CSV table of C-alpha atoms in Angstrom, one decimal:
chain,number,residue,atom,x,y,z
A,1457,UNK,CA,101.9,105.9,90.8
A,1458,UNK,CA,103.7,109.3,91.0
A,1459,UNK,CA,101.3,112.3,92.0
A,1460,UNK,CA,100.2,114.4,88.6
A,1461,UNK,CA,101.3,117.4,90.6
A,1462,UNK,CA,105.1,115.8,89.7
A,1463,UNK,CA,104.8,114.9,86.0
A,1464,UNK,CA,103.1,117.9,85.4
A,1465,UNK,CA,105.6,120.0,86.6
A,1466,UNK,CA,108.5,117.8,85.3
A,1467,UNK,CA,106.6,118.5,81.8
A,1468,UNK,CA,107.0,122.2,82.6
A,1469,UNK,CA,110.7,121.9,83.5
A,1470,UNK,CA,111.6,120.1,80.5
A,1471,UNK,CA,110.0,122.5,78.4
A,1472,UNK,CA,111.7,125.3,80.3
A,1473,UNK,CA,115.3,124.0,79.9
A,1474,UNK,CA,115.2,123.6,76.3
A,1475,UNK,CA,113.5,126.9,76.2
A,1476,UNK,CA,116.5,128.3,77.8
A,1477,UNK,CA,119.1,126.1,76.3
A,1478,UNK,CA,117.8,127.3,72.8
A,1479,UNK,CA,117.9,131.3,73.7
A,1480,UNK,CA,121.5,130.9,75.9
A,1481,UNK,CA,123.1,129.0,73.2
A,1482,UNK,CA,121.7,130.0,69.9
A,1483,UNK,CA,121.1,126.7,68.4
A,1484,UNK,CA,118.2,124.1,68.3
A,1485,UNK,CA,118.0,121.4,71.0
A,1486,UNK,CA,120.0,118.5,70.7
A,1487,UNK,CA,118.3,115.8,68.0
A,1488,UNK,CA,119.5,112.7,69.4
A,1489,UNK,CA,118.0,113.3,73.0
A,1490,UNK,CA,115.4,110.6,73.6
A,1491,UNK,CA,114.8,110.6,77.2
A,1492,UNK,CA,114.9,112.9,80.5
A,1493,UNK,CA,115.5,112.1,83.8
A,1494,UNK,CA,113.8,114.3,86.3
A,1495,UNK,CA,114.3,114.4,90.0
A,1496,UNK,CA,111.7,116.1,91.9
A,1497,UNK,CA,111.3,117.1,95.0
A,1498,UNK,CA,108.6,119.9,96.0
A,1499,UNK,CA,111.2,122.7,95.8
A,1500,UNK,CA,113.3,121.8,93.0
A,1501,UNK,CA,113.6,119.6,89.7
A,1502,UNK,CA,116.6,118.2,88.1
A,1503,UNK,CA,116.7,117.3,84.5
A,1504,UNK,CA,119.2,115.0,82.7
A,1505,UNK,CA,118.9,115.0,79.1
A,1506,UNK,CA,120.3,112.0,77.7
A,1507,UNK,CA,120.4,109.6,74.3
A,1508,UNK,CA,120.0,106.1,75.7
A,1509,UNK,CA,119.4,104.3,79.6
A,1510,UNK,CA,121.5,105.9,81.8
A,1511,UNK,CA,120.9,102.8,84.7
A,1512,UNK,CA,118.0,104.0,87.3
A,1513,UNK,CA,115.4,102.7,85.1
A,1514,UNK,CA,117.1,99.5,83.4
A,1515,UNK,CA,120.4,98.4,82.1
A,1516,UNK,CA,122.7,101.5,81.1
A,1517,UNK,CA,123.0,101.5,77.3
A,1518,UNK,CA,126.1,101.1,75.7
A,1519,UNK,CA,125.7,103.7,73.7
A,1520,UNK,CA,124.6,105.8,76.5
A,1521,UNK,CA,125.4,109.7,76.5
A,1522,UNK,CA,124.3,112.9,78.6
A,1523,UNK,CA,123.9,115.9,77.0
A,1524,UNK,CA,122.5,118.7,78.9
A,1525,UNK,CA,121.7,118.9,82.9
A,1526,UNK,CA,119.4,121.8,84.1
A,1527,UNK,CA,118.3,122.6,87.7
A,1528,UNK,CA,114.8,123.9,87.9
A,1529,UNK,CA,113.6,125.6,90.8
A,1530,UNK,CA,110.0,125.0,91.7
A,1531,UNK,CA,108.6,126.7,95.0
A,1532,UNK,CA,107.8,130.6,93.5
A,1533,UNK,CA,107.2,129.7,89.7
A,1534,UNK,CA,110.1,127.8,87.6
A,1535,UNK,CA,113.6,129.2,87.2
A,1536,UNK,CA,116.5,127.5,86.2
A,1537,UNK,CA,119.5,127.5,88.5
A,1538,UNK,CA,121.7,125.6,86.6
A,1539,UNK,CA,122.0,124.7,83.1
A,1540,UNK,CA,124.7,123.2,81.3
A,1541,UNK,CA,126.5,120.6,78.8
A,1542,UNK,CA,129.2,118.0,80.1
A,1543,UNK,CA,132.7,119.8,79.6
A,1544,UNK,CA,131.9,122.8,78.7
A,1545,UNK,CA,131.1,126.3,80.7
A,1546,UNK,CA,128.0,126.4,82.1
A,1547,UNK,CA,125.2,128.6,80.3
A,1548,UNK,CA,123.4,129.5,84.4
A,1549,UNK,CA,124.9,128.3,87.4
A,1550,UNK,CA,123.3,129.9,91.0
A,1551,UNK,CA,125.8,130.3,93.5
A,1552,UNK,CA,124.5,128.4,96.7
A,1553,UNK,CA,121.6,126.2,95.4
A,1554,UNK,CA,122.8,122.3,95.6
A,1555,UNK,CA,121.7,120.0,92.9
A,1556,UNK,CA,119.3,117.3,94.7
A,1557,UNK,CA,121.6,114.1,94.5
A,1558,UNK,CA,123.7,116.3,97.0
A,1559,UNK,CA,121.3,117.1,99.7
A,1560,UNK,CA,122.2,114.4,102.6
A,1561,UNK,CA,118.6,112.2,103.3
A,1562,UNK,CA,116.8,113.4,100.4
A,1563,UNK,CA,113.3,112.3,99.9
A,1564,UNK,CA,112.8,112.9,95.9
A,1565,UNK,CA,110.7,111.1,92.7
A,1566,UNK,CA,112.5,110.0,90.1
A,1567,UNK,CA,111.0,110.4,86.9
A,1568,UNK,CA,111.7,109.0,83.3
A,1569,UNK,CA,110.4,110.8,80.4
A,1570,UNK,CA,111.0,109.3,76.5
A,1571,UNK,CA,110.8,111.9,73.9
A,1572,UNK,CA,108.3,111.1,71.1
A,1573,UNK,CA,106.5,112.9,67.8
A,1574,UNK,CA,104.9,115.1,70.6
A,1575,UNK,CA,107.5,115.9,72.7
A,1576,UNK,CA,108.4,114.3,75.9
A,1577,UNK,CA,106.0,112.2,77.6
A,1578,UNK,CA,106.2,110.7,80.9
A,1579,UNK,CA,106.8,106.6,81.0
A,1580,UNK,CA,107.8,105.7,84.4
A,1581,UNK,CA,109.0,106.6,88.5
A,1582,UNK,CA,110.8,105.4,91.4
A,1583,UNK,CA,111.5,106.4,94.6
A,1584,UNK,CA,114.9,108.6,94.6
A,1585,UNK,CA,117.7,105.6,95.6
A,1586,UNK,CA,120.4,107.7,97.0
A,1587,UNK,CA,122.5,104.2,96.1
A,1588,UNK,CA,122.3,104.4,92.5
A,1589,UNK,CA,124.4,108.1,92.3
A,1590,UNK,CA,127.2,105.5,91.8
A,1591,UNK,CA,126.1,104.6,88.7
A,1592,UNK,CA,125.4,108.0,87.6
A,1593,UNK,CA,129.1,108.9,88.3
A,1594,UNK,CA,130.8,110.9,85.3
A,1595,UNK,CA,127.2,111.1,83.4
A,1596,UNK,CA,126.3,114.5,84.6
A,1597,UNK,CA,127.6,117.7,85.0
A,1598,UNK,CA,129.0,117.5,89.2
């Protein structure tokens, strides 16, 4: 089992990106979202919104689509670094700060959260499999 420390501050994350996805680009948060994909590390959190399995936690869906990709940092409060949908501009990029999949030897959670009638909730982690960035080739924003 992850450490509450994690989900709790995934929770907080998630709720910060859409919070800032909302205010940056003037419209409500995406209704076909059903899951996010949080790596954490104790520095920093990145968040893959997504409809359907994107392959780290099962089979990738057919039907499978990212939407929105957010960098949280984590160490002095939350602030996004990066925030963004897949071809188009990005809403907050910080020069300098390195999403977590690119960070050689990385020791990370990752963390699956389905959205429900109360938001998202957490469902399941894994230790970060530097591997299985193959599969996740084209479905975010790098």
């Amino acid at each position: 089992m992850v450490n509450d420390k994690y989900v709790e501050a995934g929770k907080k994350a998630i709720d910060l990106c859409i919070a800032r996805y909302q205010a940056l680009a003037k419209q409500n948060f995406f209704i076909d979202v059903d899951r996010a994909y949080v790596l954490a590390t104790d520095e920093k959190m990145d968040i893959l919104f997504s409809k359907g399995e994107v392959g780290t936690f099962g089979k990738r869906s057919e039907a499978y689509r990212s939407y929105l990709a957010c960098g949280v940092l984590a160490s002095d409060g939350m602030e996004v670094y990066f925030l963004g949908e897949p071809l188009k501009d990005t809403l907050v990029e910080v020069d300098g700060v390195k999403q977590i999949s690119e960070i050689p030897n990385i020791e990370a959670i990752d963390m699956l959260f389905m959205r429900g009638t109360k938001g998202f909730e957490f469902s399941g982690s894994q230790k970060f499999d530097p591997e299985s960035i193959d599969v996740l080739k084209g479905s975010t924003l790098d």
